[in-house]
GROMACS .gro file of C-alpha atoms in nm:
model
  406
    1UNK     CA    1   1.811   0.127   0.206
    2UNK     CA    2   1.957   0.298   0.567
    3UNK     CA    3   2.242   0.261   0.558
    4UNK     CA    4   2.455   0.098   0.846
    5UNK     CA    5   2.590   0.422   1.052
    6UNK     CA    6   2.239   0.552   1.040
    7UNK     CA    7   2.084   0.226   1.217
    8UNK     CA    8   2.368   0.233   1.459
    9UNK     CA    9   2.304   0.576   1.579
   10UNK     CA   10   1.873   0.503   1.580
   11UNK     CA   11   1.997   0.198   1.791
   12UNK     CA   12   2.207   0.374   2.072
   13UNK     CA   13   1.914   0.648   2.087
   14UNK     CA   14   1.657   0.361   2.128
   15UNK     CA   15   1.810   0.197   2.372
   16UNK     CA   16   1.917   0.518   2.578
   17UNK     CA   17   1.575   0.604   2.547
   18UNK     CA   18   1.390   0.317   2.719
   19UNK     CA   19   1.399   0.147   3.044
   20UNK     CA   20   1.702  -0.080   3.065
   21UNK     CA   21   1.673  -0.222   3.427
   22UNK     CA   22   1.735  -0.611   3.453
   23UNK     CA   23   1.380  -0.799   3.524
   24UNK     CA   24   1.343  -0.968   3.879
   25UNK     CA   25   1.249  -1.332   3.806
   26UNK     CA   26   0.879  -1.248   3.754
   27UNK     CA   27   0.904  -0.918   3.579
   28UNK     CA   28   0.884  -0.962   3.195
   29UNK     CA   29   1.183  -0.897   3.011
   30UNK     CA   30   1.149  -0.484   2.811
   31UNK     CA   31   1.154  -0.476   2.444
   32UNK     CA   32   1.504  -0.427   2.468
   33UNK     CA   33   1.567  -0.709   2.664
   34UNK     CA   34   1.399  -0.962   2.455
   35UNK     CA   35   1.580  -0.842   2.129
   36UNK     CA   36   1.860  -0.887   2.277
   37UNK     CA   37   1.762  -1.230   2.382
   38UNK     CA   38   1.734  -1.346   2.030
   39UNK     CA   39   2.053  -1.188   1.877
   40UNK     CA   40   2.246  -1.343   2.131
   41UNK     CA   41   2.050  -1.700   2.062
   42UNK     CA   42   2.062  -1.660   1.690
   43UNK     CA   43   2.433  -1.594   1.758
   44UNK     CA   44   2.460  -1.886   1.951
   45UNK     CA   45   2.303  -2.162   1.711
   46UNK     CA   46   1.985  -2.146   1.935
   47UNK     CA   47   1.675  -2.270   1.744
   48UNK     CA   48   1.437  -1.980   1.640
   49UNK     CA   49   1.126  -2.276   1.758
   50UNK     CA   50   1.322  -2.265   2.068
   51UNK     CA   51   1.299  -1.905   2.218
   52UNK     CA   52   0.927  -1.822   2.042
   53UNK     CA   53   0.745  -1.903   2.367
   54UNK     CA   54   0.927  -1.706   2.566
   55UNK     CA   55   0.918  -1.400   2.286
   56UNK     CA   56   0.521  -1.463   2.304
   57UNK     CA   57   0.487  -1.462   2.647
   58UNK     CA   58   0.670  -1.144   2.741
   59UNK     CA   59   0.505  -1.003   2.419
   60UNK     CA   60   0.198  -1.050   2.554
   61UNK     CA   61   0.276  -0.902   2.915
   62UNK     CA   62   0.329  -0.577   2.721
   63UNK     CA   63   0.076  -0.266   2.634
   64UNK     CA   64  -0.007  -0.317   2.303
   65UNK     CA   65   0.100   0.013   2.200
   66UNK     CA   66   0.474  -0.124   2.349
   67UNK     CA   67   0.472  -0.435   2.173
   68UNK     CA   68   0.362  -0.279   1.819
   69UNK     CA   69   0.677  -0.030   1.863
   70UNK     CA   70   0.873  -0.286   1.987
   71UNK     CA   71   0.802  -0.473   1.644
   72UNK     CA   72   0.887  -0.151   1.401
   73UNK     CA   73   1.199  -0.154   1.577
   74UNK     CA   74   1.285  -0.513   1.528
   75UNK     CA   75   1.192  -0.484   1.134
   76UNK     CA   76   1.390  -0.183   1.129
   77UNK     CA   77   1.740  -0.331   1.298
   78UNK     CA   78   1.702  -0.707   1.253
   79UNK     CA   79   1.943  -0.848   1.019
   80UNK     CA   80   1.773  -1.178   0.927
   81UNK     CA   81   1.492  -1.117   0.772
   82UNK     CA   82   1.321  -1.465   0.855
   83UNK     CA   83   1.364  -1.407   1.254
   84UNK     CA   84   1.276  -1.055   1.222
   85UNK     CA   85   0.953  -1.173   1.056
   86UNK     CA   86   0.853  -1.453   1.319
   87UNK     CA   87   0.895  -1.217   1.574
   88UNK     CA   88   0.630  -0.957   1.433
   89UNK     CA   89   0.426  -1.266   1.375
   90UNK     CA   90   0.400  -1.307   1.761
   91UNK     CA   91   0.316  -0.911   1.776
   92UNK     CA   92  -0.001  -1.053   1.575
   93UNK     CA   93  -0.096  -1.274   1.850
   94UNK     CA   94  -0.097  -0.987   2.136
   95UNK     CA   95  -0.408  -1.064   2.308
   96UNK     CA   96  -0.525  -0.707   2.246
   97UNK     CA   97  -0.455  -0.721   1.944
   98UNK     CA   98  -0.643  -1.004   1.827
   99UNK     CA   99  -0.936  -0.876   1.965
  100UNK     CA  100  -0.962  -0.632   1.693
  101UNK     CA  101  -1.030  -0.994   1.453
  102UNK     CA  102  -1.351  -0.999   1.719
  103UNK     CA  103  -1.446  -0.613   1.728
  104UNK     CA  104  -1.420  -0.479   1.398
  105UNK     CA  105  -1.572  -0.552   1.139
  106UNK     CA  106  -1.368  -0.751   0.772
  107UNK     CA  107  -1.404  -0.433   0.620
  108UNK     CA  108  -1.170  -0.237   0.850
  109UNK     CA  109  -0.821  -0.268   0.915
  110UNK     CA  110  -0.751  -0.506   1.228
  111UNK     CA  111  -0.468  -0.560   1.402
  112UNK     CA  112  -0.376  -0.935   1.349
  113UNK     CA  113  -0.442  -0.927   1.021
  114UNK     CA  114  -0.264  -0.648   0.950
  115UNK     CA  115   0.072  -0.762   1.113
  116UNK     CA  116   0.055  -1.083   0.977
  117UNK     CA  117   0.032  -0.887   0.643
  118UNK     CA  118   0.385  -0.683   0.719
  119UNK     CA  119   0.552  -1.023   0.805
  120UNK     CA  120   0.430  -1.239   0.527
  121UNK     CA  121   0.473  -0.929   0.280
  122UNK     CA  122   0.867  -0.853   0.457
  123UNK     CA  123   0.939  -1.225   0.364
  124UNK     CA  124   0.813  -1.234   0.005
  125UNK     CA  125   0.984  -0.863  -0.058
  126UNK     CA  126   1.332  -1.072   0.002
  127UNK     CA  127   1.213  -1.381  -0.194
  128UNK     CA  128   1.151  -1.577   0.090
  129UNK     CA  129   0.822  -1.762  -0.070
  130UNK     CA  130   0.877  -2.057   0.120
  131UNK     CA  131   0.878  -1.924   0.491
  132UNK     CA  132   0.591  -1.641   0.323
  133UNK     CA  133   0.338  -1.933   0.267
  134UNK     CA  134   0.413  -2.106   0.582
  135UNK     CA  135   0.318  -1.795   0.723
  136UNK     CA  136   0.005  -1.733   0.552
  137UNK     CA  137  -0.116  -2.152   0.641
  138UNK     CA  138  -0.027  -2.026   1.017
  139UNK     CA  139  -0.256  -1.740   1.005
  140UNK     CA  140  -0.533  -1.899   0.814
  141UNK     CA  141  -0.549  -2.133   1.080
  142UNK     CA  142  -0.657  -1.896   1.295
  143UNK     CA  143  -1.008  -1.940   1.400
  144UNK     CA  144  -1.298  -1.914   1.602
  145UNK     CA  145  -1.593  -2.153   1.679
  146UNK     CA  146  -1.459  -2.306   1.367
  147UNK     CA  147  -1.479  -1.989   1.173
  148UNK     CA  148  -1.131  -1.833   0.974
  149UNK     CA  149  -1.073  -1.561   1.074
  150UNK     CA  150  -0.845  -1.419   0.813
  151UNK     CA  151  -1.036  -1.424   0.446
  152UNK     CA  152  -0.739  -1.465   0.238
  153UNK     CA  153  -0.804  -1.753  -0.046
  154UNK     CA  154  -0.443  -1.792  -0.140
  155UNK     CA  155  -0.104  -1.710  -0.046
  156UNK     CA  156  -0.077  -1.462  -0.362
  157UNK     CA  157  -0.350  -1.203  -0.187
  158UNK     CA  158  -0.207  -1.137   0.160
  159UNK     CA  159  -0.389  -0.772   0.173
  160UNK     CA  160  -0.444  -0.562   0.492
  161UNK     CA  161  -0.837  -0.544   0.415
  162UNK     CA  162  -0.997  -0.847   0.278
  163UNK     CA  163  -1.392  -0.814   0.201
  164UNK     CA  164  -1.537  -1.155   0.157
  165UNK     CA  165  -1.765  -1.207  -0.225
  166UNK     CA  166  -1.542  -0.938  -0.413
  167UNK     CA  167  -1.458  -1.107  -0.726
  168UNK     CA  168  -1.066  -1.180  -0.758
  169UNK     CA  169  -0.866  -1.216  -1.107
  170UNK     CA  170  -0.505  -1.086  -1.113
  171UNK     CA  171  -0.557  -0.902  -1.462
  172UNK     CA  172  -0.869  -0.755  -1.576
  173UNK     CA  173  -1.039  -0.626  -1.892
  174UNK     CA  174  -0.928  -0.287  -1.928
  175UNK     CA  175  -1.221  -0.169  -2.133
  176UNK     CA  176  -1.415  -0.215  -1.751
  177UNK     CA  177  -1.252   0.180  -1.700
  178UNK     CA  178  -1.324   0.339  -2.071
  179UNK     CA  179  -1.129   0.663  -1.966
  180UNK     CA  180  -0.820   0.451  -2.000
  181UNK     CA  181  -0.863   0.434  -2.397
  182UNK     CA  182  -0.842   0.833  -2.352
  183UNK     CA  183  -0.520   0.829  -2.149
  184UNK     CA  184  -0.351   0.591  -2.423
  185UNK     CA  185  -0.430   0.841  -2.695
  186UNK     CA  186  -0.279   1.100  -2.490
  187UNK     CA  187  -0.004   0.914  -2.345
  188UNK     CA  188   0.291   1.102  -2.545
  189UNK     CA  189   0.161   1.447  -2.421
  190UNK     CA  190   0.123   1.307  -2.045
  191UNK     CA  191   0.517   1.195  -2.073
  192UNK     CA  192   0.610   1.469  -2.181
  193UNK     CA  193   0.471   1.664  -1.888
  194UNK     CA  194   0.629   1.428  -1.663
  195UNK     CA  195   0.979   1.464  -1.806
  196UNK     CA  196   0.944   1.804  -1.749
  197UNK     CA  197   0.900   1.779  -1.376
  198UNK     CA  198   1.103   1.554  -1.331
  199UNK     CA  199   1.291   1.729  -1.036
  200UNK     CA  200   0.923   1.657  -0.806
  201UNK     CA  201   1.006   1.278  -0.799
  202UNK     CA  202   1.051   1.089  -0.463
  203UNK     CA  203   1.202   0.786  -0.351
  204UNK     CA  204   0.889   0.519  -0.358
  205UNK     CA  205   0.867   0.290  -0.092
  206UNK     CA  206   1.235   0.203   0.037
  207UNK     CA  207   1.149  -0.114   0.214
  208UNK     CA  208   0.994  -0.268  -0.149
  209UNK     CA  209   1.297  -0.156  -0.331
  210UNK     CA  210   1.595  -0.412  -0.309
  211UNK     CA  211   1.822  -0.208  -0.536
  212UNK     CA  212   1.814   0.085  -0.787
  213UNK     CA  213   1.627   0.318  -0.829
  214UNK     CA  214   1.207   0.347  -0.785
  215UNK     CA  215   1.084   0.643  -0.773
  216UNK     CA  216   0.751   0.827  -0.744
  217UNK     CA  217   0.475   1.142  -0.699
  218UNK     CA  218   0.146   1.121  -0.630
  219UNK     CA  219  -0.125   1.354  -0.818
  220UNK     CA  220  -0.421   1.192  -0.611
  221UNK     CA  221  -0.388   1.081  -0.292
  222UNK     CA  222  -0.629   1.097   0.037
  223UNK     CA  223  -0.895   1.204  -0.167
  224UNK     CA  224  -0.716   1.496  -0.259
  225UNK     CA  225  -0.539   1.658  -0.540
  226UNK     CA  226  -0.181   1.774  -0.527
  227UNK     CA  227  -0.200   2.127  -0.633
  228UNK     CA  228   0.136   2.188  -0.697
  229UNK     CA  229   0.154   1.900  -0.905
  230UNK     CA  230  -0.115   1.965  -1.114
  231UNK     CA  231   0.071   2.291  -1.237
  232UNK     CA  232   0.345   2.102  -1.385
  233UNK     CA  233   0.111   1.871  -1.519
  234UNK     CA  234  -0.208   2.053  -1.603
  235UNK     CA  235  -0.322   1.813  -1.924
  236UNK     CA  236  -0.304   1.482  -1.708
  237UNK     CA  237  -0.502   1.624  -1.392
  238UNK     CA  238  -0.797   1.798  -1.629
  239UNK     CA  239  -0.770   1.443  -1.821
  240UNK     CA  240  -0.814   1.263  -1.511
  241UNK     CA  241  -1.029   1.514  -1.255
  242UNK     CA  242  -1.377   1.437  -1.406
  243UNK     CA  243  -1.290   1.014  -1.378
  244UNK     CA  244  -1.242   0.963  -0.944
  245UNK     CA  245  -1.458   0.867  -0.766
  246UNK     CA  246  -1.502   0.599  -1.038
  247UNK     CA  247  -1.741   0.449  -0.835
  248UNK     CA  248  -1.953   0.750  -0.700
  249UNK     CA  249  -2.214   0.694  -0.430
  250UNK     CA  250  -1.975   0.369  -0.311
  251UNK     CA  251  -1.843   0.402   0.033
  252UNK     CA  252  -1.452   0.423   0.025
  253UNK     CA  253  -1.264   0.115   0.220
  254UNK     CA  254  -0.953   0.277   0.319
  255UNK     CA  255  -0.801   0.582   0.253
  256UNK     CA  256  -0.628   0.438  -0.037
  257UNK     CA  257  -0.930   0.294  -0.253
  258UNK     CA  258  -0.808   0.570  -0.538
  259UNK     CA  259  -0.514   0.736  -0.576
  260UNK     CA  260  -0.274   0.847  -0.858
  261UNK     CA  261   0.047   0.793  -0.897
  262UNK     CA  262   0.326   0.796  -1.111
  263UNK     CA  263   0.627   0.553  -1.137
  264UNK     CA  264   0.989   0.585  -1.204
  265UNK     CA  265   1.270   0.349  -1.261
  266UNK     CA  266   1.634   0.339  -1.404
  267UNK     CA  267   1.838   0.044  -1.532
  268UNK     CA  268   1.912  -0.253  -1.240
  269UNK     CA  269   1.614  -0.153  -1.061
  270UNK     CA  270   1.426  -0.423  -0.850
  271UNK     CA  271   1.091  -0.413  -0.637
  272UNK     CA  272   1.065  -0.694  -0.441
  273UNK     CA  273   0.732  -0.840  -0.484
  274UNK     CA  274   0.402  -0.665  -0.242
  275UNK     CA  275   0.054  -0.637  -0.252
  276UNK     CA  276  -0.152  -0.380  -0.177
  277UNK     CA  277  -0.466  -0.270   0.095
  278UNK     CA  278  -0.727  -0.417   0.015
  279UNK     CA  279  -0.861  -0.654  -0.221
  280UNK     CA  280  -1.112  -0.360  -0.346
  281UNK     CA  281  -0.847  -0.164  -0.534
  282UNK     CA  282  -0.765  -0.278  -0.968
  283UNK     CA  283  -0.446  -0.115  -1.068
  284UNK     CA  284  -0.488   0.029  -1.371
  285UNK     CA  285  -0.128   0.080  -1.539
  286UNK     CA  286   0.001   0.273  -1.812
  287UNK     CA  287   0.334   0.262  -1.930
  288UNK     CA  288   0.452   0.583  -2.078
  289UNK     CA  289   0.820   0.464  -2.139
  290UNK     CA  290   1.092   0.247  -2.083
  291UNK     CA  291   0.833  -0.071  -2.105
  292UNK     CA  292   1.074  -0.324  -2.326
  293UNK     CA  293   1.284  -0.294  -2.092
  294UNK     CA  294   1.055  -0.384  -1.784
  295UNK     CA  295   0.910  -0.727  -1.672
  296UNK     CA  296   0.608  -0.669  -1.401
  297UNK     CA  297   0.499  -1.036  -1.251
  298UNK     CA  298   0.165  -1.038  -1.115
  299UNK     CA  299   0.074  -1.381  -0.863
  300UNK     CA  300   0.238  -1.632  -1.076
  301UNK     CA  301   0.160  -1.442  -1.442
  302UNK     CA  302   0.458  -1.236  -1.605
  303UNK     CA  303   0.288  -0.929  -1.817
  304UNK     CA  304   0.442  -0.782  -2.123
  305UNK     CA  305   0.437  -0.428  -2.110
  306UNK     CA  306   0.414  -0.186  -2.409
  307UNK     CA  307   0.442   0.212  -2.392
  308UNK     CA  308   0.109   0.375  -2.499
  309UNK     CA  309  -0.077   0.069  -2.357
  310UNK     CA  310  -0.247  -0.012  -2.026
  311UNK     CA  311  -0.265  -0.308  -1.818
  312UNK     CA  312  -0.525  -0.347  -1.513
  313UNK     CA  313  -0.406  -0.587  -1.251
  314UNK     CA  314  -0.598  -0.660  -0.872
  315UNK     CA  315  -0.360  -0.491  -0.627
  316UNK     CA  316  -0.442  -0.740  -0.356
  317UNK     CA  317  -0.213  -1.026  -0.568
  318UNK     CA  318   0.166  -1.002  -0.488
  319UNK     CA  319   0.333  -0.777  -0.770
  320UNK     CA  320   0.665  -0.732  -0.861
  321UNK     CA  321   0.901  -0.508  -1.110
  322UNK     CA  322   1.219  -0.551  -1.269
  323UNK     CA  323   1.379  -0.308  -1.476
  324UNK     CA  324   1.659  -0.454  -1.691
  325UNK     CA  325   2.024  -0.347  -1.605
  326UNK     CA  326   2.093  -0.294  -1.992
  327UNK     CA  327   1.730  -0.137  -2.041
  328UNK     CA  328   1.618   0.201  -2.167
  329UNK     CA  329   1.764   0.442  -1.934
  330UNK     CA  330   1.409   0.497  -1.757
  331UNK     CA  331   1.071   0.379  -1.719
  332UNK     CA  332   0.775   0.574  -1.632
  333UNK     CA  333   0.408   0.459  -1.551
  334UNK     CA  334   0.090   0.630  -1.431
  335UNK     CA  335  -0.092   0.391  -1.223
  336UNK     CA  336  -0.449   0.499  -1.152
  337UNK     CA  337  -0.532   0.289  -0.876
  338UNK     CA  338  -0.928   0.201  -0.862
  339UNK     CA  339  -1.228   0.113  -0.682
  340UNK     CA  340  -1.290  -0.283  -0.740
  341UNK     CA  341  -1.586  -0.254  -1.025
  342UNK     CA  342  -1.847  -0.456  -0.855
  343UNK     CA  343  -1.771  -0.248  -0.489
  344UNK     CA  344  -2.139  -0.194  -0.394
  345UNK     CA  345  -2.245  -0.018  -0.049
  346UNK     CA  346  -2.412  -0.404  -0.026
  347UNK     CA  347  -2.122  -0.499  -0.066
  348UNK     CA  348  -2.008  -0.455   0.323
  349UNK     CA  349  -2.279  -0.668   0.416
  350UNK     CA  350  -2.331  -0.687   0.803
  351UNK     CA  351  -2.012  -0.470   0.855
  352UNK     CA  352  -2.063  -0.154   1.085
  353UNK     CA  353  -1.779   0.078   0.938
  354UNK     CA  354  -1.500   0.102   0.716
  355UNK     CA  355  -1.138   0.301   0.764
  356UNK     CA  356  -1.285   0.597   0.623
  357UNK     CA  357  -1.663   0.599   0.702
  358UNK     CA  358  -1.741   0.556   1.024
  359UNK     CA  359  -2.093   0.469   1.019
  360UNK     CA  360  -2.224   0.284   0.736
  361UNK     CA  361  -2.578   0.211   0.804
  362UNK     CA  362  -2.599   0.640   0.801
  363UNK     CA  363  -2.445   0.645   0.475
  364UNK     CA  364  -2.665   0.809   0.226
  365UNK     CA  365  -2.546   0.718  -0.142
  366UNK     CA  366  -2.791   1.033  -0.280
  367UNK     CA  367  -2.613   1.282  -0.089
  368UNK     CA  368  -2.246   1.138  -0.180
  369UNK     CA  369  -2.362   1.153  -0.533
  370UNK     CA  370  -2.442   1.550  -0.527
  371UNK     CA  371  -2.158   1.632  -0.296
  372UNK     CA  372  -1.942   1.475  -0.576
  373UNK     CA  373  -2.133   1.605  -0.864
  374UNK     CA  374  -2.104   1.939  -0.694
  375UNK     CA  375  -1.716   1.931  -0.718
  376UNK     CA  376  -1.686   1.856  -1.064
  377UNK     CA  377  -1.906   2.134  -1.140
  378UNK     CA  378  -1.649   2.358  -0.979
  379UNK     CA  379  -1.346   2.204  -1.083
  380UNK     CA  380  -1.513   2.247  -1.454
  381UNK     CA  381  -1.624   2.660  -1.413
  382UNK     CA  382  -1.314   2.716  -1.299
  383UNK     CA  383  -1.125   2.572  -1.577
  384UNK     CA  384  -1.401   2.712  -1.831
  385UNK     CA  385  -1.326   3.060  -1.698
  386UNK     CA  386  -0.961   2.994  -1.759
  387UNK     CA  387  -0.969   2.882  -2.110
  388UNK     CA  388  -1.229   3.139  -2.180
  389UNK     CA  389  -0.944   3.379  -2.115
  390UNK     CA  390  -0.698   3.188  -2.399
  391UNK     CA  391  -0.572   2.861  -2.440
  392UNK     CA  392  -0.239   2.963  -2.225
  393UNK     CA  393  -0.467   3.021  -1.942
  394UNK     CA  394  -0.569   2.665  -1.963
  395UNK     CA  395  -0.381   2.578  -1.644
  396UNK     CA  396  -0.415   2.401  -1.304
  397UNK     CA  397  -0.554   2.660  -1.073
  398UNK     CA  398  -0.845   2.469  -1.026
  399UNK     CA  399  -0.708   2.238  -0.769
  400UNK     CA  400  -0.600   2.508  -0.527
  401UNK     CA  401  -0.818   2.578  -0.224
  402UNK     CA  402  -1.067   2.297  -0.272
  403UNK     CA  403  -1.104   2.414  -0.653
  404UNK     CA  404  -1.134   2.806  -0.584
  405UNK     CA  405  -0.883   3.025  -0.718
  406UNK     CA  406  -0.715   3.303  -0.470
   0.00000   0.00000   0.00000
């Protein structure tokens, strides 16, 4: 978490740095004007229901781009999480920024939607289900011509992307992604890489954790391998190179459709509970150690987790981890995170793009096929030539330079 001194100082630059003149009677009140506005009513007993009309219309008197900022800020420096979360809620009502529920298409990421995901998923991080599902009634209720324009079905999937006739099931049949059978068997040799690298872990998400420690590195991510990675971990990337795409041909939704990643946690840590990008992404998570010790909730279902043994869960559902105070003294996952199975170009139905591609009626499955058969081909004579050489030349060069050695 920042910690107090550091929001004090981001607060006195913020405030230097915009315009702090007082309004005349009909110019709106600045960002900074209007957050001061509520502090001072929250301090005063003031009803939140009270000053939301005027927070919406000088909200909506601002540029978007203003307004957005002026809600990153407010998450950042509000105290109460409940008032900070009602007023990014009216950041999701910007005029301009519900015309992205009107202009793009359900299978891109859209404004409204999107900020009414960071308030909802702000509230249920603190374990504020309550004033969470009130939230998510409010923005199902938004409509048009008597069409919803938000897809969610429930208030467990609150994701940023929601593509309407995906099949939804918080925990799925692992034998879907037959690689994962592979990764068990090997799961002892991929910790033990890990624990040797240990020193290339990050913090994960801050504003999930609520205490401890969570920590992480990601192998895959953007479509791309970490190189560096990979050479402290050269078994686990040639185990898992030949497996992503796992749905080759399929147009990718957002930029995080497939990634890898690997999760750390010690004793007394909590994630608050989230939900992922899209509801077109299955989890697919392997506990290498530390999983007595570990309860992971998934919508309303508590999974028992066992090291050497995967679970597959649908990202989109709210998900949460607890890692006993008295536990093993750390738990480590890899979390492959997957293209839904039944993702079909068809799939996107009368949409026009998607985060990533641009232009889906140009999309030609045949050529995405060959570009990505192409790749493996020269991930796999590069690491042919190595071994060729003697098993301790088996390493990760592969993934440097687009799978060229220099």
């Amino acid at each position: 978490m920042v910690s107090n001194w550091i929001l004090g100082i981001i607060s006195v630059l913020w405030w230097f740095c915009i315009d702090i003149a007082m309004p005349s009677a009909e110019q709106p009140l600045t960002c900074r004007e209007l957050l001061l506005s509520w502090r001072t009513a929250r301090a005063t007993g003031i009803a939140l229901e009270t000053v939301l009309q005027e927070t919406r219309t000088n909200l909506a008197a601002m540029p978007l781009d203003d307004a957005l900022s002026c809600g990153e800020f407010a998450m950042l420096t509000e105290n109460d999480i409940v008032w900070s979360a009602r007023f990014v809620e009216e950041i999701a009502k910007h005029p301009k920024c519900l015309d992205d529920m009107y202009t793009k298409s359900e299978s891109q990421t859209r404004c409204t939607q999107k900020w009414y995901k960071i308030a909802i998923h702000s509230l249920a991080v603190q374990g504020q289900s309550a004033e969470a599902e009130a939230m998510w009634h409010r923005a199902k209720n938004l409509s048009a011509n008597g069409v919803q324009l938000i897809g969610w079905p429930s208030p467990l999937q609150t994701p940023t992307v929601w593509v309407s006739g995906l099949r939804s099931r918080p925990i799925w049949d692992c034998t879907k992604w037959p690689f994962l059978a592979m990764l068990e068997k090997f799961a002892s040799d991929i910790l033990q890489e890990v624990q040797a690298g240990t020193s290339k872990f990050a913090n994960a998400y801050p504003y999930l954790t609520q205490k401890g420690t969570w920590q992480d590195m990601f192998l895959y991510r953007g479509h791309e391998w970490n190189a560096t990675l990979c050479e402290y971990l050269p078994r686990t990337c040639h185990l898992l190179v030949p497996e992503l795409p796992t749905r080759p041909g399929v147009p990718y939704m957002t930029v995080y459709n497939e990634e890898i990643v690997i999760f750390r946690s010690e004793p007394g840590a909590s994630v608050g509970a989230h939900c992922g990008s899209s509801n077109a992404v299955i989890n697919l998570h392997l506990t290498l150690l530390g999983g007595s010790s570990t309860t992971l909730r998934v919508g309303s279902k508590e999974v028992v987790l066992q090291d050497g043994r995967a679970v597959c869960f649908q990202d989109s559902y709210f998900h949460a981890i607890e890692h006993q105070a008295h536990g093993e003294p750390e738990r480590i996952s890899l979390v492959v995170r997957v293209m839904h199975p039944e993702l079909e170009l068809g799939s996107y139905g009368e949409s026009r793009s998607t985060d990533v591609v641009p232009n889906l009626a140009a999309w030609d499955p045949a050529a995405a096929m060959m570009q990505e058969l192409e790749k493996l081909r020269s991930q796999y004579r590069t690491l042919a030539a190595s071994c060729a050489s003697g098993p301790n030349r088996c390493q990760a060069d592969e993934f440097r330079h687009g799978g060229k050695k220099k």
